[in-house]
């Protein structure tokens, strides 16, 4: 068996290409590491590319709020809010914060984290989401564990999930998640050995 490439190049738009190094998560599975944090050029390129795709996918329908899991896609959610003239977005936090009133949490088992995680929402965030049309924004959708947790939570507070927008899918190429359209600008293979 051939050893997977130690890095891959992914075009993000606006002439920007990301060089993604391979990191092994265990003896047999590797992920090409895509980290938006601190990369203004990547975020702007991704937001520009996604904004066009989002507009087509929504086909004139509105989105009330963007929801993003902490932390790598926060800057992307901000950029998309600006481009879509949305006044705010909600972050699903990865730990309970002292300022959260009546917090609730949702467990998540992600491929990128060894231990179970939790996504936390305070009552203020819940109030901003409840009954709204939501677009979930993330950097990468891989196994779908984070999406499953967010979908379950959003359905429990009577939200309509209009769209999932991510920069990249990983492993399985997706155009929908649980019946909801999913848009992305590229795909990452999982490395195997």
Short mmCIF file of C-alpha atoms in Angstrom, two decimals:
data_model
loop_
_atom_site.label_atom_id
_atom_site.label_comp_id
_atom_site.label_asym_id
_atom_site.label_seq_id
_atom_site.Cartn_x
_atom_site.Cartn_y
_atom_site.Cartn_z
CA UNK A 1 0.00 0.00 0.00
CA UNK A 2 1.25 3.48 -0.86
CA UNK A 3 1.80 5.99 1.90
CA UNK A 4 -0.64 8.95 1.63
CA UNK A 5 0.66 12.38 0.63
CA UNK A 6 2.16 14.29 3.56
CA UNK A 7 0.17 17.40 2.52
CA UNK A 8 -2.46 18.40 -0.03
CA UNK A 9 -3.36 21.69 -1.72
CA UNK A 10 -6.96 22.91 -1.57
CA UNK A 11 -8.19 25.93 -3.58
CA UNK A 12 -10.37 28.21 -1.43
CA UNK A 13 -11.23 30.89 -3.99
CA UNK A 14 -9.89 34.37 -4.83
CA UNK A 15 -6.67 32.70 -5.96
CA UNK A 16 -5.96 31.47 -2.41
CA UNK A 17 -4.77 27.88 -1.94
CA UNK A 18 -4.41 26.17 1.44
CA UNK A 19 -1.56 23.74 2.00
CA UNK A 20 -2.89 21.19 4.49
CA UNK A 21 -0.47 18.91 6.37
CA UNK A 22 -1.39 15.32 7.21
CA UNK A 23 -1.80 14.46 10.91
CA UNK A 24 -2.43 10.90 12.09
CA UNK A 25 -5.26 10.59 14.64
CA UNK A 26 -4.45 6.93 15.23
CA UNK A 27 -2.28 4.20 13.65
CA UNK A 28 -4.59 3.85 10.65
CA UNK A 29 -6.43 7.16 10.06
CA UNK A 30 -5.03 10.53 9.09
CA UNK A 31 -6.65 13.92 8.64
CA UNK A 32 -5.47 16.82 6.52
CA UNK A 33 -5.41 19.67 9.02
CA UNK A 34 -7.52 22.68 8.01
CA UNK A 35 -7.36 25.45 10.63
CA UNK A 36 -9.01 28.77 9.71
CA UNK A 37 -8.13 30.53 12.96
CA UNK A 38 -5.77 33.41 12.35
CA UNK A 39 -5.86 33.03 8.54
CA UNK A 40 -7.61 36.20 7.32
CA UNK A 41 -6.86 35.44 3.64
CA UNK A 42 -8.36 31.94 3.98
CA UNK A 43 -11.46 33.22 5.79
CA UNK A 44 -12.14 35.91 3.19
CA UNK A 45 -11.63 33.49 0.31
CA UNK A 46 -13.88 30.87 1.92
CA UNK A 47 -16.58 33.42 2.76
CA UNK A 48 -16.55 34.73 -0.82
CA UNK A 49 -16.77 31.24 -2.32
CA UNK A 50 -19.41 30.06 0.15
CA UNK A 51 -21.54 33.21 -0.13
CA UNK A 52 -22.23 32.49 -3.81
CA UNK A 53 -23.06 28.85 -3.11
CA UNK A 54 -25.24 29.76 -0.13
CA UNK A 55 -27.20 32.29 -2.17
CA UNK A 56 -27.92 29.67 -4.83
CA UNK A 57 -28.87 27.02 -2.26
CA UNK A 58 -31.24 29.31 -0.36
CA UNK A 59 -32.90 30.39 -3.63
CA UNK A 60 -34.29 33.60 -2.17
CA UNK A 61 -35.31 32.12 1.19
CA UNK A 62 -34.16 33.95 4.30
CA UNK A 63 -31.96 32.81 7.16
CA UNK A 64 -32.53 34.44 10.55
CA UNK A 65 -29.42 33.32 12.42
CA UNK A 66 -26.12 31.57 11.80
CA UNK A 67 -25.04 28.97 14.37
CA UNK A 68 -21.44 27.79 14.53
CA UNK A 69 -19.68 25.41 16.90
CA UNK A 70 -16.69 26.81 18.77
CA UNK A 71 -14.05 27.68 17.60
CA UNK A 72 -12.47 27.28 14.16
CA UNK A 73 -15.41 28.61 12.11
CA UNK A 74 -16.22 31.67 14.27
CA UNK A 75 -14.44 34.12 11.95
CA UNK A 76 -16.13 32.52 8.94
CA UNK A 77 -19.56 32.89 10.59
CA UNK A 78 -18.78 36.57 11.20
CA UNK A 79 -17.76 37.15 7.57
CA UNK A 80 -20.89 35.41 6.30
CA UNK A 81 -23.09 37.50 8.62
CA UNK A 82 -21.56 40.67 7.20
CA UNK A 83 -22.09 39.49 3.62
CA UNK A 84 -25.67 38.36 4.34
CA UNK A 85 -26.57 41.47 6.39
CA UNK A 86 -27.36 39.38 9.47
CA UNK A 87 -27.01 41.26 12.75
CA UNK A 88 -25.71 38.37 14.84
CA UNK A 89 -24.63 34.75 15.04
CA UNK A 90 -24.64 32.22 17.86
CA UNK A 91 -21.65 30.17 18.99
CA UNK A 92 -22.18 26.73 20.51
CA UNK A 93 -19.54 26.90 23.24
CA UNK A 94 -17.37 23.90 24.14
CA UNK A 95 -17.53 24.58 27.86
CA UNK A 96 -19.99 26.04 30.31
CA UNK A 97 -19.39 29.73 31.00
CA UNK A 98 -20.21 31.56 34.23
CA UNK A 99 -22.32 34.12 32.36
CA UNK A 100 -24.70 31.46 30.97
CA UNK A 101 -28.17 31.55 32.48
CA UNK A 102 -29.86 28.13 32.73
CA UNK A 103 -27.25 26.47 30.48
CA UNK A 104 -27.93 23.28 28.56
CA UNK A 105 -25.40 21.03 26.91
CA UNK A 106 -25.30 18.49 24.10
CA UNK A 107 -22.70 15.67 24.01
CA UNK A 108 -20.54 15.20 20.88
CA UNK A 109 -18.07 12.47 19.87
CA UNK A 110 -15.94 13.97 17.10
CA UNK A 111 -13.20 12.33 15.03
CA UNK A 112 -10.87 15.26 15.76
CA UNK A 113 -11.10 14.99 19.56
CA UNK A 114 -10.18 11.91 21.59
CA UNK A 115 -12.66 12.49 24.42
CA UNK A 116 -16.36 13.26 24.37
CA UNK A 117 -17.05 16.97 24.01
CA UNK A 118 -20.02 19.06 25.02
CA UNK A 119 -21.64 21.99 23.24
CA UNK A 120 -23.14 24.53 25.64
CA UNK A 121 -25.93 27.05 25.18
CA UNK A 122 -27.07 29.66 27.68
CA UNK A 123 -30.67 30.85 27.75
CA UNK A 124 -29.76 34.02 25.82
CA UNK A 125 -28.42 31.96 22.92
CA UNK A 126 -31.43 29.66 23.05
CA UNK A 127 -33.78 32.66 22.89
CA UNK A 128 -31.93 33.98 19.82
CA UNK A 129 -32.31 30.59 18.10
CA UNK A 130 -35.76 29.38 19.17
CA UNK A 131 -38.26 29.18 16.33
CA UNK A 132 -35.86 30.70 13.77
CA UNK A 133 -34.54 29.59 10.36
CA UNK A 134 -30.96 28.58 11.05
CA UNK A 135 -27.90 28.12 8.88
CA UNK A 136 -25.17 26.06 10.53
CA UNK A 137 -21.65 27.11 9.53
CA UNK A 138 -18.60 24.95 10.20
CA UNK A 139 -15.11 24.54 8.81
CA UNK A 140 -15.24 20.80 8.05
CA UNK A 141 -18.02 18.22 8.16
CA UNK A 142 -16.48 14.76 8.54
CA UNK A 143 -18.27 12.02 10.47
CA UNK A 144 -21.25 14.30 11.10
CA UNK A 145 -21.17 13.90 14.89
CA UNK A 146 -21.21 17.65 15.53
CA UNK A 147 -24.03 18.14 13.01
CA UNK A 148 -26.08 15.34 14.61
CA UNK A 149 -25.74 16.98 18.02
CA UNK A 150 -26.64 20.44 16.68
CA UNK A 151 -29.60 19.11 14.67
CA UNK A 152 -30.98 17.30 17.71
CA UNK A 153 -30.66 20.40 19.87
CA UNK A 154 -32.14 22.77 17.27
CA UNK A 155 -35.12 20.49 16.68
CA UNK A 156 -35.73 20.38 20.44
CA UNK A 157 -36.18 24.18 20.47
CA UNK A 158 -38.39 24.29 17.36
CA UNK A 159 -35.86 25.64 14.87
CA UNK A 160 -35.94 25.09 11.15
CA UNK A 161 -32.52 24.21 9.78
CA UNK A 162 -32.40 25.82 6.35
CA UNK A 163 -28.85 24.97 5.32
CA UNK A 164 -25.49 23.60 6.43
CA UNK A 165 -22.51 25.49 4.99
CA UNK A 166 -18.97 24.25 5.49
CA UNK A 167 -15.71 24.93 3.76
CA UNK A 168 -14.86 21.26 3.27
CA UNK A 169 -16.43 17.86 3.61
CA UNK A 170 -14.13 15.06 4.72
CA UNK A 171 -14.27 11.32 4.19
CA UNK A 172 -17.81 11.18 2.80
CA UNK A 173 -18.70 13.75 0.15
CA UNK A 174 -22.04 15.24 1.12
CA UNK A 175 -24.59 17.51 -0.50
CA UNK A 176 -27.10 17.11 2.33
CA UNK A 177 -27.20 16.18 5.98
CA UNK A 178 -30.29 14.53 7.45
CA UNK A 179 -32.39 15.88 4.57
CA UNK A 180 -31.03 19.44 4.83
CA UNK A 181 -28.96 20.82 1.92
CA UNK A 182 -25.24 21.05 2.63
CA UNK A 183 -22.95 23.28 0.60
CA UNK A 184 -19.16 23.26 0.60
CA UNK A 185 -16.33 24.47 -1.60
CA UNK A 186 -14.20 21.34 -1.52
CA UNK A 187 -13.56 17.86 -0.19
CA UNK A 188 -10.78 16.24 1.86
CA UNK A 189 -10.02 12.54 1.67
CA UNK A 190 -9.33 10.60 4.86
CA UNK A 191 -5.82 9.15 4.78
CA UNK A 192 -5.60 5.42 5.48
CA UNK A 193 -2.71 3.06 6.06
#
